């Protein structure tokens, strides 16, 4: 059973006429976000792409900004900071930090779907400082210590 929640969203003037983020299919995990500007990304370039909206996420939740696999596979376009984090206390414009990891310039057209939003619950931790940590079989081994 899919859980649902409500997030307040506000259209900004330069986003007028654009669709709000929306689920493309009944089972989609992410709401597709469209660009509110035209921008051309040269290979290796990055840009915080305007979306033309702001949100008020309920306390205890975040929204993750994730790439679209089609843009990544076909054009090398990804979200540089994936998953991007939208904090519940952020009231500014949501932006999508796109990077072009491909070999050709890529032009984003206003109204084109560039990323997807996935809300998630936030678990906040309290840190308890100690002088020693319990032993484990792994110990300090990491970064490929178990093999390739
Ligand atoms: O892909 C993203 C990532 C972040 N943000 C906005 C919302 C988020 O709440 C805020 C801060 O993001 P983050 O904490 O990842 O960035 P920071 O570099 O730590 O900035 P700050 O010092 O403002 O927290 O920037 C976006 O619009 N898109
Ligand atoms: Mg931060």
Tab-separated table of N, CA and C and ligand atoms in Angstrom:
chain	number	residue	atom	x	y	z
A	1	UNK	N	0.857	-1.190	0.000
A	1	UNK	CA	0.000	0.000	0.000
A	1	UNK	C	0.894	1.242	0.000
A	2	UNK	N	0.716	2.102	-0.981
A	2	UNK	CA	1.527	3.309	-1.085
A	2	UNK	C	1.097	4.338	-0.053
A	3	UNK	N	2.066	4.891	0.671
A	3	UNK	CA	1.763	5.958	1.611
A	3	UNK	C	1.774	7.284	0.866
A	4	UNK	N	0.985	8.226	1.334
A	4	UNK	CA	0.963	9.525	0.665
A	4	UNK	C	1.052	10.646	1.680
A	5	UNK	N	1.420	11.817	1.200
A	5	UNK	CA	1.531	12.996	2.042
A	5	UNK	C	1.208	14.208	1.189
A	6	UNK	N	0.999	15.352	1.843
A	6	UNK	CA	0.712	16.587	1.114
A	6	UNK	C	1.850	17.569	1.327
A	7	UNK	N	2.312	18.178	0.256
A	7	UNK	CA	3.371	19.184	0.312
A	7	UNK	C	2.842	20.466	-0.325
A	8	UNK	N	2.931	21.571	0.422
A	8	UNK	CA	2.503	22.860	-0.129
A	8	UNK	C	3.513	23.304	-1.182
A	9	UNK	N	3.005	23.756	-2.325
A	9	UNK	CA	3.888	24.199	-3.414
A	9	UNK	C	3.387	25.529	-3.945
A	10	UNK	N	4.324	26.415	-4.271
A	10	UNK	CA	3.971	27.757	-4.743
A	10	UNK	C	4.642	28.008	-6.085
A	11	UNK	N	3.839	28.387	-7.042
A	11	UNK	CA	4.367	28.762	-8.354
A	11	UNK	C	5.006	30.136	-8.263
A	12	UNK	N	6.188	30.286	-8.772
A	12	UNK	CA	6.843	31.577	-8.824
A	12	UNK	C	6.520	32.236	-10.177
A	13	UNK	N	6.619	33.563	-10.245
A	13	UNK	CA	6.189	34.250	-11.474
A	13	UNK	C	6.806	33.687	-12.754
A	14	UNK	N	8.091	33.375	-12.718
A	14	UNK	CA	8.721	32.895	-13.956
A	14	UNK	C	8.362	31.446	-14.286
A	15	UNK	N	7.623	30.793	-13.382
A	15	UNK	CA	7.156	29.439	-13.670
A	15	UNK	C	5.732	29.393	-14.197
A	16	UNK	N	5.149	30.574	-14.376
A	16	UNK	CA	3.746	30.633	-14.822
A	16	UNK	C	3.548	29.848	-16.112
A	17	UNK	N	2.496	29.044	-16.110
A	17	UNK	CA	2.154	28.290	-17.310
A	17	UNK	C	2.785	26.919	-17.396
A	18	UNK	N	3.751	26.650	-16.525
A	18	UNK	CA	4.400	25.333	-16.540
A	18	UNK	C	3.620	24.350	-15.678
A	19	UNK	N	3.662	23.054	-16.011
A	19	UNK	CA	3.012	22.063	-15.155
A	19	UNK	C	3.763	21.904	-13.841
A	20	UNK	N	3.038	21.682	-12.761
A	20	UNK	CA	3.680	21.367	-11.485
A	20	UNK	C	4.282	19.967	-11.580
A	21	UNK	N	5.224	19.642	-10.684
A	21	UNK	CA	5.766	18.275	-10.683
A	21	UNK	C	4.628	17.258	-10.609
A	22	UNK	N	4.770	16.187	-11.370
A	22	UNK	CA	3.670	15.218	-11.453
A	22	UNK	C	4.209	13.819	-11.706
A	23	UNK	N	3.465	12.832	-11.221
A	23	UNK	CA	3.803	11.430	-11.465
A	23	UNK	C	3.391	11.064	-12.892
A	24	UNK	N	4.321	10.476	-13.649
A	24	UNK	CA	4.046	10.146	-15.047
A	24	UNK	C	3.173	8.909	-15.188
A	25	UNK	N	3.266	7.991	-14.221
A	25	UNK	CA	2.473	6.762	-14.266
A	25	UNK	C	1.933	6.465	-12.871
A	26	UNK	N	1.002	5.533	-12.794
A	26	UNK	CA	0.346	5.230	-11.520
A	26	UNK	C	1.335	4.732	-10.469
A	27	UNK	N	2.385	4.062	-10.903
A	27	UNK	CA	3.329	3.493	-9.937
A	27	UNK	C	4.645	4.235	-9.853
A	28	UNK	N	4.733	5.399	-10.467
A	28	UNK	CA	6.003	6.147	-10.457
A	28	UNK	C	6.375	6.546	-9.032
A	29	UNK	N	7.652	6.407	-8.695
A	29	UNK	CA	8.129	6.794	-7.363
A	29	UNK	C	8.444	8.274	-7.291
A	30	UNK	N	8.779	8.867	-8.429
A	30	UNK	CA	9.171	10.271	-8.446
A	30	UNK	C	8.237	11.123	-9.280
A	31	UNK	N	8.078	12.366	-8.853
A	31	UNK	CA	7.311	13.351	-9.627
A	31	UNK	C	8.270	14.046	-10.571
A	32	UNK	N	7.977	14.017	-11.854
A	32	UNK	CA	8.857	14.661	-12.828
A	32	UNK	C	8.770	16.175	-12.712
A	33	UNK	N	9.942	16.802	-12.778
A	33	UNK	CA	10.068	18.255	-12.666
A	33	UNK	C	10.493	18.820	-14.012
A	34	UNK	N	9.855	19.918	-14.429
A	34	UNK	CA	10.251	20.524	-15.702
A	34	UNK	C	11.102	21.768	-15.462
A	35	UNK	N	11.915	22.087	-16.446
A	35	UNK	CA	12.773	23.266	-16.391
A	35	UNK	C	11.944	24.518	-16.638
A	36	UNK	N	12.333	25.602	-15.958
A	36	UNK	CA	11.657	26.886	-16.151
A	36	UNK	C	12.517	27.828	-16.984
A	37	UNK	N	13.568	27.301	-17.585
A	37	UNK	CA	14.445	28.127	-18.415
A	37	UNK	C	15.070	27.271	-19.498
A	38	UNK	N	15.545	27.944	-20.532
A	38	UNK	CA	16.340	27.289	-21.571
A	38	UNK	C	17.813	27.431	-21.178
A	39	UNK	N	18.548	26.369	-21.298
A	39	UNK	CA	19.988	26.468	-21.009
A	39	UNK	C	20.732	25.392	-21.798
A	40	UNK	N	21.884	25.775	-22.315
A	40	UNK	CA	22.733	24.807	-23.013
A	40	UNK	C	23.946	24.494	-22.150
A	41	UNK	N	24.137	23.203	-21.920
A	41	UNK	CA	25.262	22.720	-21.111
A	41	UNK	C	26.327	22.149	-22.036
A	42	UNK	N	27.488	22.766	-22.019
A	42	UNK	CA	28.618	22.213	-22.770
A	42	UNK	C	29.096	20.949	-22.048
A	43	UNK	N	29.802	20.061	-22.743
A	43	UNK	CA	30.360	18.891	-22.051
A	43	UNK	C	31.183	19.336	-20.849
A	44	UNK	N	30.919	18.723	-19.697
A	44	UNK	CA	31.645	19.059	-18.472
A	44	UNK	C	31.036	20.209	-17.688
A	45	UNK	N	30.044	20.896	-18.260
A	45	UNK	CA	29.457	22.062	-17.588
A	45	UNK	C	28.357	21.649	-16.613
A	46	UNK	N	28.041	22.564	-15.707
A	46	UNK	CA	26.950	22.352	-14.762
A	46	UNK	C	26.168	23.649	-14.630
A	47	UNK	N	24.896	23.519	-14.192
A	47	UNK	CA	24.041	24.703	-14.067
A	47	UNK	C	22.911	24.373	-13.099
A	48	UNK	N	22.590	25.332	-12.225
A	48	UNK	CA	21.428	25.180	-11.341
A	48	UNK	C	20.201	25.637	-12.126
A	49	UNK	N	19.450	24.686	-12.620
A	49	UNK	CA	18.332	24.992	-13.514
A	49	UNK	C	17.103	25.398	-12.701
A	50	UNK	N	16.534	26.538	-13.072
A	50	UNK	CA	15.337	27.032	-12.398
A	50	UNK	C	14.157	26.096	-12.650
A	51	UNK	N	13.304	25.976	-11.636
A	51	UNK	CA	12.080	25.180	-11.797
A	51	UNK	C	10.828	26.044	-11.709
A	52	UNK	N	10.966	27.250	-11.148
A	52	UNK	CA	9.805	28.131	-11.064
A	52	UNK	C	8.820	27.784	-9.967
A	53	UNK	N	9.271	27.036	-8.946
A	53	UNK	CA	8.385	26.767	-7.807
A	53	UNK	C	9.179	26.660	-6.513
A	54	UNK	N	8.474	26.859	-5.401
A	54	UNK	CA	9.027	26.688	-4.060
A	54	UNK	C	8.059	25.816	-3.269
A	55	UNK	N	8.574	25.173	-2.212
A	55	UNK	CA	7.743	24.236	-1.450
A	55	UNK	C	7.902	24.467	0.050
A	56	UNK	N	6.916	24.011	0.805
A	56	UNK	CA	7.025	23.940	2.263
A	56	UNK	C	6.792	22.478	2.639
A	57	UNK	N	7.904	21.757	2.809
A	57	UNK	CA	7.826	20.322	3.122
A	57	UNK	C	7.507	20.169	4.608
A	58	UNK	N	6.574	19.301	4.983
A	58	UNK	CA	6.252	19.117	6.399
A	58	UNK	C	7.473	18.708	7.220
A	59	UNK	N	7.517	19.185	8.457
A	59	UNK	CA	8.582	18.819	9.387
A	59	UNK	C	8.689	17.295	9.468
A	60	UNK	N	9.907	16.784	9.459
A	60	UNK	CA	10.096	15.335	9.550
A	60	UNK	C	10.275	14.672	8.196
A	61	UNK	N	10.230	15.487	7.132
A	61	UNK	CA	10.396	14.947	5.780
A	61	UNK	C	11.416	15.780	5.011
A	62	UNK	N	11.936	15.199	3.945
A	62	UNK	CA	12.774	15.895	2.970
A	62	UNK	C	12.211	15.559	1.598
A	63	UNK	N	12.731	16.230	0.591
A	63	UNK	CA	12.449	15.814	-0.788
A	63	UNK	C	13.779	15.628	-1.482
A	64	UNK	N	13.957	14.482	-2.090
A	64	UNK	CA	15.189	14.190	-2.820
A	64	UNK	C	15.004	14.532	-4.295
A	65	UNK	N	16.042	15.149	-4.861
A	65	UNK	CA	16.041	15.496	-6.291
A	65	UNK	C	16.933	14.486	-6.995
A	66	UNK	N	16.331	13.711	-7.844
A	66	UNK	CA	17.090	12.634	-8.498
A	66	UNK	C	17.113	12.801	-10.017
A	67	UNK	N	18.155	12.259	-10.667
A	67	UNK	CA	18.237	12.346	-12.128
A	67	UNK	C	17.170	11.478	-12.793
A	68	UNK	N	16.976	11.721	-14.087
A	68	UNK	CA	16.140	10.845	-14.905
A	68	UNK	C	17.082	9.914	-15.684
A	69	UNK	N	16.772	8.629	-15.652
A	69	UNK	CA	17.697	7.661	-16.247
A	69	UNK	C	17.821	7.824	-17.754
A	70	UNK	N	16.757	8.251	-18.412
A	70	UNK	CA	16.817	8.408	-19.867
A	70	UNK	C	17.805	9.485	-20.274
A	71	UNK	N	17.757	10.615	-19.572
A	71	UNK	CA	18.713	11.696	-19.873
A	71	UNK	C	20.137	11.245	-19.570
A	72	UNK	N	20.286	10.480	-18.487
A	72	UNK	CA	21.619	10.008	-18.106
A	72	UNK	C	22.176	9.043	-19.158
A	73	UNK	N	21.359	8.068	-19.530
A	73	UNK	CA	21.844	7.037	-20.453
A	73	UNK	C	22.043	7.574	-21.867
A	74	UNK	N	21.089	8.360	-22.330
A	74	UNK	CA	21.163	8.807	-23.738
A	74	UNK	C	22.087	10.004	-23.932
A	75	UNK	N	22.179	10.868	-22.908
A	75	UNK	CA	22.893	12.130	-23.121
A	75	UNK	C	23.979	12.435	-22.078
A	76	UNK	N	24.104	11.601	-21.046
A	76	UNK	CA	25.101	11.883	-20.002
A	76	UNK	C	24.709	13.022	-19.089
A	77	UNK	N	23.402	13.337	-19.039
A	77	UNK	CA	22.912	14.431	-18.201
A	77	UNK	C	22.473	13.865	-16.853
A	78	UNK	N	23.050	14.391	-15.782
A	78	UNK	CA	22.707	13.896	-14.442
A	78	UNK	C	22.581	15.059	-13.465
A	79	UNK	N	22.100	14.755	-12.275
A	79	UNK	CA	22.115	15.740	-11.187
A	79	UNK	C	23.461	15.578	-10.497
A	80	UNK	N	24.230	16.613	-10.479
A	80	UNK	CA	25.611	16.534	-9.990
A	80	UNK	C	25.667	16.122	-8.537
A	81	UNK	N	24.705	16.603	-7.742
A	81	UNK	CA	24.686	16.378	-6.297
A	81	UNK	C	23.694	15.289	-5.917
A	82	UNK	N	23.441	14.363	-6.800
A	82	UNK	CA	22.370	13.411	-6.558
A	82	UNK	C	22.599	12.531	-5.344
A	83	UNK	N	21.605	12.201	-4.519
A	83	UNK	CA	20.321	12.875	-4.578
A	83	UNK	C	20.393	14.253	-3.928
A	84	UNK	N	19.908	15.262	-4.620
A	84	UNK	CA	19.813	16.589	-4.022
A	84	UNK	C	18.863	16.559	-2.841
A	85	UNK	N	19.132	17.388	-1.875
A	85	UNK	CA	18.313	17.430	-0.658
A	85	UNK	C	17.559	18.742	-0.580
A	86	UNK	N	16.224	18.675	-0.499
A	86	UNK	CA	15.415	19.856	-0.210
A	86	UNK	C	15.001	19.760	1.253
A	87	UNK	N	15.489	20.710	2.053
A	87	UNK	CA	15.194	20.702	3.490
A	87	UNK	C	13.768	21.182	3.749
A	88	UNK	N	13.216	20.730	4.865
A	88	UNK	CA	11.823	21.104	5.184
A	88	UNK	C	11.692	22.587	5.509
A	89	UNK	N	12.807	23.237	5.877
A	89	UNK	CA	12.733	24.670	6.199
A	89	UNK	C	13.163	25.559	5.036
A	90	UNK	N	13.359	24.983	3.861
A	90	UNK	CA	13.767	25.773	2.688
A	90	UNK	C	12.534	26.338	1.989
A	91	UNK	N	12.566	27.638	1.754
A	91	UNK	CA	11.412	28.279	1.097
A	91	UNK	C	11.792	28.942	-0.219
A	92	UNK	N	13.051	28.760	-0.635
A	92	UNK	CA	13.495	29.340	-1.896
A	92	UNK	C	13.077	28.476	-3.085
A	93	UNK	N	13.450	28.927	-4.242
A	93	UNK	CA	13.138	28.173	-5.461
A	93	UNK	C	13.900	26.861	-5.474
A	94	UNK	N	13.214	25.790	-5.793
A	94	UNK	CA	13.884	24.504	-5.994
A	94	UNK	C	14.655	24.581	-7.303
A	95	UNK	N	15.916	24.194	-7.257
A	95	UNK	CA	16.734	24.170	-8.464
A	95	UNK	C	17.298	22.775	-8.672
A	96	UNK	N	17.563	22.475	-9.912
A	96	UNK	CA	18.104	21.159	-10.277
A	96	UNK	C	19.504	21.382	-10.827
A	97	UNK	N	20.489	20.856	-10.116
A	97	UNK	CA	21.879	21.070	-10.523
A	97	UNK	C	22.255	20.007	-11.554
A	98	UNK	N	22.089	20.389	-12.805
A	98	UNK	CA	22.384	19.441	-13.879
A	98	UNK	C	23.852	19.540	-14.281
A	99	UNK	N	24.423	18.401	-14.636
A	99	UNK	CA	25.785	18.350	-15.157
A	99	UNK	C	25.766	17.543	-16.441
A	100	UNK	N	26.572	17.966	-17.373
A	100	UNK	CA	26.687	17.254	-18.644
A	100	UNK	C	27.960	16.427	-18.636
A	101	UNK	N	27.791	15.125	-18.409
A	101	UNK	CA	28.936	14.209	-18.417
A	101	UNK	C	29.108	13.562	-19.780
A	102	UNK	N	28.312	14.019	-20.728
A	102	UNK	CA	28.402	13.474	-22.080
A	102	UNK	C	29.477	14.167	-22.896
A	103	UNK	N	29.475	13.883	-24.190
A	103	UNK	CA	30.525	14.405	-25.080
A	103	UNK	C	30.016	15.489	-26.018
A	104	UNK	N	28.709	15.741	-25.978
A	104	UNK	CA	28.123	16.759	-26.859
A	104	UNK	C	27.383	17.795	-26.026
A	105	UNK	N	27.277	19.039	-26.526
A	105	UNK	CA	26.457	20.030	-25.827
A	105	UNK	C	25.025	19.522	-25.735
A	106	UNK	N	24.337	19.869	-24.626
A	106	UNK	CA	22.950	19.447	-24.450
A	106	UNK	C	22.115	20.666	-24.077
A	107	UNK	N	21.044	20.868	-24.813
A	107	UNK	CA	20.170	22.012	-24.548
A	107	UNK	C	18.912	21.561	-23.822
A	108	UNK	N	18.695	22.159	-22.645
A	108	UNK	CA	17.458	21.956	-21.893
A	108	UNK	C	16.476	23.029	-22.357
A	109	UNK	N	15.283	22.605	-22.704
A	109	UNK	CA	14.251	23.533	-23.167
A	109	UNK	C	13.226	23.725	-22.050
A	110	UNK	N	12.836	24.969	-21.828
A	110	UNK	CA	11.794	25.267	-20.835
A	110	UNK	C	10.602	24.340	-21.043
A	111	UNK	N	10.155	23.709	-19.957
A	111	UNK	CA	9.020	22.784	-20.040
A	111	UNK	C	9.436	21.333	-20.163
A	112	UNK	N	10.746	21.101	-20.406
A	112	UNK	CA	11.246	19.730	-20.534
A	112	UNK	C	11.469	19.114	-19.155
A	113	UNK	N	11.155	17.841	-19.010
A	113	UNK	CA	11.368	17.146	-17.737
A	113	UNK	C	12.859	16.878	-17.539
A	114	UNK	N	13.393	17.327	-16.400
A	114	UNK	CA	14.848	17.260	-16.186
A	114	UNK	C	15.252	16.434	-14.973
A	115	UNK	N	14.316	16.174	-14.061
A	115	UNK	CA	14.662	15.446	-12.829
A	115	UNK	C	13.369	14.953	-12.201
A	116	UNK	N	13.492	14.257	-11.072
A	116	UNK	CA	12.298	13.783	-10.371
A	116	UNK	C	12.458	13.997	-8.875
A	117	UNK	N	11.330	14.239	-8.216
A	117	UNK	CA	11.303	14.513	-6.780
A	117	UNK	C	10.747	13.313	-6.034
A	118	UNK	N	11.466	12.886	-4.992
A	118	UNK	CA	11.017	11.760	-4.174
A	118	UNK	C	10.989	12.197	-2.717
A	119	UNK	N	9.811	12.318	-2.103
A	119	UNK	CA	9.760	12.669	-0.684
A	119	UNK	C	10.198	11.485	0.168
A	120	UNK	N	10.799	11.793	1.316
A	120	UNK	CA	11.271	10.722	2.192
A	120	UNK	C	11.236	11.198	3.636
A	121	UNK	N	10.980	10.262	4.568
A	121	UNK	CA	11.029	10.637	5.981
A	121	UNK	C	12.466	10.880	6.418
A	122	UNK	N	12.633	11.769	7.371
A	122	UNK	CA	13.960	12.098	7.896
A	122	UNK	C	14.093	11.549	9.311
A	123	UNK	N	15.167	10.813	9.554
A	123	UNK	CA	15.498	10.327	10.894
A	123	UNK	C	16.677	11.132	11.393
A	124	UNK	N	16.477	11.906	12.427
A	124	UNK	CA	17.586	12.721	12.950
A	124	UNK	C	18.261	11.990	14.090
A	125	UNK	N	19.591	12.083	14.158
A	125	UNK	CA	20.367	11.354	15.157
A	125	UNK	C	20.895	12.296	16.225
A	126	UNK	N	21.037	11.752	17.412
A	126	UNK	CA	21.790	12.410	18.481
A	126	UNK	C	23.107	11.673	18.591
A	127	UNK	N	24.225	12.376	18.532
A	127	UNK	CA	25.530	11.722	18.601
A	127	UNK	C	25.952	11.547	20.053
A	128	UNK	N	26.420	10.342	20.357
A	128	UNK	CA	26.909	10.050	21.700
A	128	UNK	C	28.419	9.801	21.611
A	129	UNK	N	29.226	10.736	22.055
A	129	UNK	CA	30.677	10.608	21.932
A	129	UNK	C	31.225	9.601	22.943
A	130	UNK	N	32.096	8.683	22.446
A	130	UNK	CA	32.688	7.649	23.299
A	130	UNK	C	34.194	7.602	23.049
A	131	UNK	N	34.943	6.878	23.907
A	131	UNK	CA	36.396	6.772	23.743
A	131	UNK	C	36.801	5.565	22.916
A	132	UNK	N	35.954	4.536	22.868
A	132	UNK	CA	36.274	3.370	22.045
A	132	UNK	C	34.977	2.789	21.495
A	133	UNK	N	35.123	2.111	20.333
A	133	UNK	CA	33.966	1.516	19.668
A	133	UNK	C	34.038	0.005	19.783
A	134	UNK	N	32.917	-0.685	19.744
A	134	UNK	CA	32.893	-2.144	19.867
A	134	UNK	C	33.583	-2.787	18.663
A	135	UNK	N	34.176	-3.993	18.881
A	135	UNK	CA	34.882	-4.704	17.816
A	135	UNK	C	33.894	-5.381	16.875
A	136	UNK	N	34.296	-5.467	15.583
A	136	UNK	CA	33.518	-6.227	14.597
A	136	UNK	C	34.477	-7.003	13.718
A	137	UNK	N	33.968	-7.981	12.958
A	137	UNK	CA	34.812	-8.745	12.040
A	137	UNK	C	35.402	-7.838	10.973
A	138	UNK	N	34.666	-6.846	10.514
A	138	UNK	CA	35.166	-5.920	9.490
A	138	UNK	C	36.223	-4.967	10.049
A	139	UNK	N	35.999	-4.553	11.256
A	139	UNK	CA	36.918	-3.590	11.834
A	139	UNK	C	37.020	-2.340	10.985
A	140	UNK	N	38.249	-1.919	10.682
A	140	UNK	CA	38.452	-0.696	9.897
A	140	UNK	C	38.556	-0.988	8.402
A	141	UNK	N	38.338	-2.260	8.014
A	141	UNK	CA	38.431	-2.613	6.601
A	141	UNK	C	37.278	-2.014	5.808
A	142	UNK	N	37.587	-1.441	4.673
A	142	UNK	CA	36.563	-0.864	3.806
A	142	UNK	C	37.135	-0.587	2.439
A	143	UNK	N	36.385	0.076	1.616
A	143	UNK	CA	36.891	0.533	0.311
A	143	UNK	C	37.453	-0.616	-0.525
A	144	UNK	N	36.730	-1.756	-0.524
A	144	UNK	CA	37.167	-2.891	-1.327
A	144	UNK	C	37.915	-3.944	-0.547
A	145	UNK	N	37.901	-3.863	0.774
A	145	UNK	CA	38.669	-4.809	1.598
A	145	UNK	C	38.154	-6.237	1.460
A	146	UNK	N	36.899	-6.413	1.016
A	146	UNK	CA	36.364	-7.780	0.887
A	146	UNK	C	36.593	-8.348	-0.495
A	147	UNK	N	37.252	-7.622	-1.357
A	147	UNK	CA	37.505	-8.100	-2.718
A	147	UNK	C	36.888	-7.162	-3.731
A	148	UNK	N	37.166	-7.426	-4.973
A	148	UNK	CA	36.712	-6.536	-6.036
A	148	UNK	C	35.206	-6.640	-6.226
B	1	LIG	O1	19.443	19.939	-5.678
B	1	LIG	C1	19.196	20.820	-4.845
B	1	LIG	C2	19.819	20.845	-3.596
B	1	LIG	C3	19.496	21.864	-2.703
B	1	LIG	N1	18.584	22.817	-3.036
B	1	LIG	C4	18.206	23.854	-2.072
B	1	LIG	C5	17.194	23.308	-1.080
B	1	LIG	C6	18.016	22.937	0.106
B	1	LIG	O2	17.240	22.965	1.283
B	1	LIG	C7	19.102	23.983	0.067
B	1	LIG	C8	20.386	23.589	0.717
B	1	LIG	O3	20.849	22.415	0.124
B	1	LIG	P1	22.131	21.645	0.729
B	1	LIG	O4	22.027	21.552	2.206
B	1	LIG	O5	22.292	20.388	-0.062
B	1	LIG	O6	23.297	22.624	0.279
B	1	LIG	P2	24.445	23.338	1.136
B	1	LIG	O7	25.582	23.524	0.231
B	1	LIG	O8	24.665	22.588	2.426
B	1	LIG	O9	23.774	24.751	1.399
B	1	LIG	P3	23.218	25.373	2.759
B	1	LIG	O10	24.418	25.890	3.477
B	1	LIG	O11	22.277	26.445	2.311
B	1	LIG	O12	22.521	24.279	3.530
B	1	LIG	O13	19.336	24.246	-1.322
B	1	LIG	C9	17.938	22.779	-4.266
B	1	LIG	O14	17.093	23.619	-4.577
B	1	LIG	N2	18.275	21.776	-5.128
B	2	LIG	MG1	23.142	22.238	3.871
